[in-house]
PDB file of C-alpha atoms in Angstrom:
ATOM      1  CA  MET A 131      -1.812   9.000  12.937  1.00  0.00           C
ATOM      2  CA  ILE A 132      -0.886  11.353  10.116  1.00  0.00           C
ATOM      3  CA  LEU A 133       0.371   9.609   6.969  1.00  0.00           C
ATOM      4  CA  THR A 134       1.848  11.736   4.189  1.00  0.00           C
ATOM      5  CA  THR A 135       4.052  11.454   1.133  1.00  0.00           C
ATOM      6  CA  THR A 136       5.542  14.863   1.890  1.00  0.00           C
ATOM      7  CA  ASN A 137       8.607  15.383   4.087  1.00  0.00           C
ATOM      8  CA  GLU A 138       6.845  17.979   6.241  1.00  0.00           C
ATOM      9  CA  ILE A 139       3.388  18.392   7.751  1.00  0.00           C
ATOM     10  CA  ALA A 140       1.797  21.815   7.321  1.00  0.00           C
ATOM     11  CA  GLY A 141       1.336  23.520  10.663  1.00  0.00           C
ATOM     12  CA  LYS A 142       3.285  20.855  12.554  1.00  0.00           C
ATOM     13  CA  GLN A 143       6.898  20.618  13.651  1.00  0.00           C
ATOM     14  CA  ILE A 144       8.824  17.360  13.744  1.00  0.00           C
ATOM     15  CA  SER A 145      10.619  16.958  17.079  1.00  0.00           C
ATOM     16  CA  SER A 146      12.333  13.613  16.433  1.00  0.00           C
ATOM     17  CA  TYR A 147      12.812  10.944  13.813  1.00  0.00           C
ATOM     18  CA  LEU A 148      12.128   7.417  15.029  1.00  0.00           C
ATOM     19  CA  GLY A 149      13.348   5.544  11.977  1.00  0.00           C
ATOM     20  CA  VAL A 150      12.164   4.015   8.744  1.00  0.00           C
ATOM     21  CA  THR A 151       9.151   1.749   9.045  1.00  0.00           C
ATOM     22  CA  SER A 152       7.062  -0.192   6.556  1.00  0.00           C
ATOM     23  CA  GLY A 153       3.916  -2.186   5.993  1.00  0.00           C
ATOM     24  CA  GLU A 154       3.818  -5.097   3.590  1.00  0.00           C
ATOM     25  CA  VAL A 155       0.917  -7.007   2.093  1.00  0.00           C
ATOM     26  CA  ILE A 156       1.046 -10.002  -0.222  1.00  0.00           C
ATOM     27  CA  THR A 157      -2.226 -11.081  -1.753  1.00  0.00           C
ATOM     28  CA  GLY A 158      -3.237 -13.726  -4.257  1.00  0.00           C
ATOM     29  CA  VAL A 159      -5.444 -13.084  -7.241  1.00  0.00           C
ATOM     30  CA  ASN A 160      -8.116 -15.690  -7.844  1.00  0.00           C
ATOM     31  CA  PHE A 161      -8.997 -17.581 -10.994  1.00  0.00           C
ATOM     32  CA  ILE A 162     -12.332 -15.861 -11.699  1.00  0.00           C
ATOM     33  CA  LYS A 163     -10.785 -12.391 -11.531  1.00  0.00           C
ATOM     34  CA  ASP A 164      -7.948 -13.588 -13.799  1.00  0.00           C
ATOM     35  CA  PHE A 165     -10.468 -14.975 -16.293  1.00  0.00           C
ATOM     36  CA  PHE A 166     -12.500 -11.766 -16.541  1.00  0.00           C
ATOM     37  CA  ALA A 167      -9.349  -9.625 -16.594  1.00  0.00           C
ATOM     38  CA  GLY A 168      -8.142 -11.750 -19.535  1.00  0.00           C
ATOM     39  CA  ILE A 169     -11.376 -11.053 -21.388  1.00  0.00           C
ATOM     40  CA  ARG A 170     -10.924  -7.332 -20.763  1.00  0.00           C
ATOM     41  CA  ASP A 171      -7.351  -7.610 -22.129  1.00  0.00           C
ATOM     42  CA  VAL A 172      -8.746  -8.986 -25.398  1.00  0.00           C
ATOM     43  CA  PHE A 173     -11.679  -6.577 -25.773  1.00  0.00           C
ATOM     44  CA  GLY A 174     -10.258  -3.572 -23.927  1.00  0.00           C
ATOM     45  CA  GLY A 175     -11.491  -1.769 -20.866  1.00  0.00           C
ATOM     46  CA  ARG A 176     -10.556  -1.517 -17.241  1.00  0.00           C
ATOM     47  CA  SER A 177     -10.385  -4.439 -14.860  1.00  0.00           C
ATOM     48  CA  SER A 178     -12.412  -3.225 -11.896  1.00  0.00           C
ATOM     49  CA  SER A 179     -11.839  -6.474  -9.994  1.00  0.00           C
ATOM     50  CA  TYR A 180      -8.050  -5.976 -10.116  1.00  0.00           C
ATOM     51  CA  GLU A 181      -8.445  -2.296  -9.291  1.00  0.00           C
ATOM     52  CA  LYS A 182     -10.464  -3.180  -6.188  1.00  0.00           C
ATOM     53  CA  GLU A 183      -7.835  -5.718  -5.106  1.00  0.00           C
ATOM     54  CA  LEU A 184      -5.091  -3.145  -5.609  1.00  0.00           C
ATOM     55  CA  ILE A 185      -6.959  -0.552  -3.532  1.00  0.00           C
ATOM     56  CA  LYS A 186      -7.565  -3.074  -0.735  1.00  0.00           C
ATOM     57  CA  ALA A 187      -3.899  -4.128  -0.719  1.00  0.00           C
ATOM     58  CA  ARG A 188      -2.669  -0.514  -0.665  1.00  0.00           C
ATOM     59  CA  GLU A 189      -5.005   0.375   2.221  1.00  0.00           C
ATOM     60  CA  ALA A 190      -3.900  -2.719   4.147  1.00  0.00           C
ATOM     61  CA  ALA A 191      -0.218  -1.826   3.643  1.00  0.00           C
ATOM     62  CA  LEU A 192      -0.839   1.730   4.865  1.00  0.00           C
ATOM     63  CA  ASN A 193      -2.757   0.410   7.888  1.00  0.00           C
ATOM     64  CA  GLU A 194       0.140  -1.918   8.709  1.00  0.00           C
ATOM     65  CA  LEU A 195       2.579   0.993   8.308  1.00  0.00           C
ATOM     66  CA  ALA A 196       0.526   3.124  10.719  1.00  0.00           C
ATOM     67  CA  LYS A 197       0.329   0.271  13.228  1.00  0.00           C
ATOM     68  CA  ARG A 198       4.093  -0.254  13.220  1.00  0.00           C
ATOM     69  CA  ALA A 199       4.756   3.488  13.506  1.00  0.00           C
ATOM     70  CA  GLN A 200       2.367   3.684  16.448  1.00  0.00           C
ATOM     71  CA  GLU A 201       4.288   0.841  18.130  1.00  0.00           C
ATOM     72  CA  LEU A 202       7.399   3.041  17.832  1.00  0.00           C
ATOM     73  CA  GLY A 203       5.535   5.894  19.550  1.00  0.00           C
ATOM     74  CA  ALA A 204       5.179   7.965  16.380  1.00  0.00           C
ATOM     75  CA  ASP A 205       2.594  10.666  15.771  1.00  0.00           C
ATOM     76  CA  ALA A 206       3.034  10.580  12.006  1.00  0.00           C
ATOM     77  CA  VAL A 207       4.826   8.961   9.087  1.00  0.00           C
ATOM     78  CA  VAL A 208       6.391  11.262   6.488  1.00  0.00           C
ATOM     79  CA  GLY A 209       7.943  10.646   3.088  1.00  0.00           C
ATOM     80  CA  ILE A 210       5.746   7.631   2.373  1.00  0.00           C
ATOM     81  CA  ASP A 211       6.544   5.649  -0.755  1.00  0.00           C
ATOM     82  CA  ILE A 212       4.313   2.858  -2.070  1.00  0.00           C
ATOM     83  CA  ASP A 213       5.757   0.098  -4.256  1.00  0.00           C
ATOM     84  CA  TYR A 214       3.925  -2.633  -6.140  1.00  0.00           C
ATOM     85  CA  GLU A 215       5.368  -5.946  -7.362  1.00  0.00           C
ATOM     86  CA  VAL A 216       4.010  -9.184  -8.794  1.00  0.00           C
ATOM     87  CA  LEU A 217       5.365 -12.448  -7.419  1.00  0.00           C
ATOM     88  CA  GLY A 218       5.144 -16.157  -8.052  1.00  0.00           C
ATOM     89  CA  SER A 219       5.857 -18.425 -10.973  1.00  0.00           C
ATOM     90  CA  LYS A 220       2.719 -17.257 -12.795  1.00  0.00           C
ATOM     91  CA  ASN A 221       2.648 -13.731 -11.346  1.00  0.00           C
ATOM     92  CA  ALA A 222      -0.364 -14.826  -9.287  1.00  0.00           C
ATOM     93  CA  MET A 223       0.627 -12.854  -6.195  1.00  0.00           C
ATOM     94  CA  MET A 224       0.736  -9.108  -5.711  1.00  0.00           C
ATOM     95  CA  MET A 225       2.915  -7.397  -3.114  1.00  0.00           C
ATOM     96  CA  VAL A 226       2.373  -3.846  -1.894  1.00  0.00           C
ATOM     97  CA  ILE A 227       4.932  -2.176   0.371  1.00  0.00           C
ATOM     98  CA  ALA A 228       4.372   1.197   2.030  1.00  0.00           C
ATOM     99  CA  SER A 229       7.429   2.685   3.739  1.00  0.00           C
ATOM    100  CA  GLY A 230       8.246   6.014   5.351  1.00  0.00           C
ATOM    101  CA  THR A 231       9.880   7.719   8.310  1.00  0.00           C
ATOM    102  CA  ALA A 232       8.117   7.531  11.663  1.00  0.00           C
ATOM    103  CA  VAL A 233       8.278  10.867  13.501  1.00  0.00           C
ATOM    104  CA  LYS A 234       7.234  12.536  16.755  1.00  0.00           C
ATOM    105  CA  LEU A 235       5.561  15.926  16.483  1.00  0.00           C
ATOM    106  CA  VAL A 236       5.806  18.899  18.827  1.00  0.00           C
TER     107      VAL A 236
END
């Protein structure tokens, strides 16, 4: 499965568009990561624990997108857009949505 943010795939021709598809992931952030991220906010620096969670959530959303496109009979997904949101009363949840157009290739 080819996944790309571009609207075309170099060397390939799109034969049909199967529709917009997406993959969504909602994940919670635990107390220990919040605690150490708070310390980093005070003293500066990057929060590697949050970065790792963000990477895992993005990869999971892209995997879900590919799975749904494959169920449609797609060979690729073009024009992928990835959105991030925080949810919950204390912003304790993170949502990642990957969406794009499922296509068949020649």
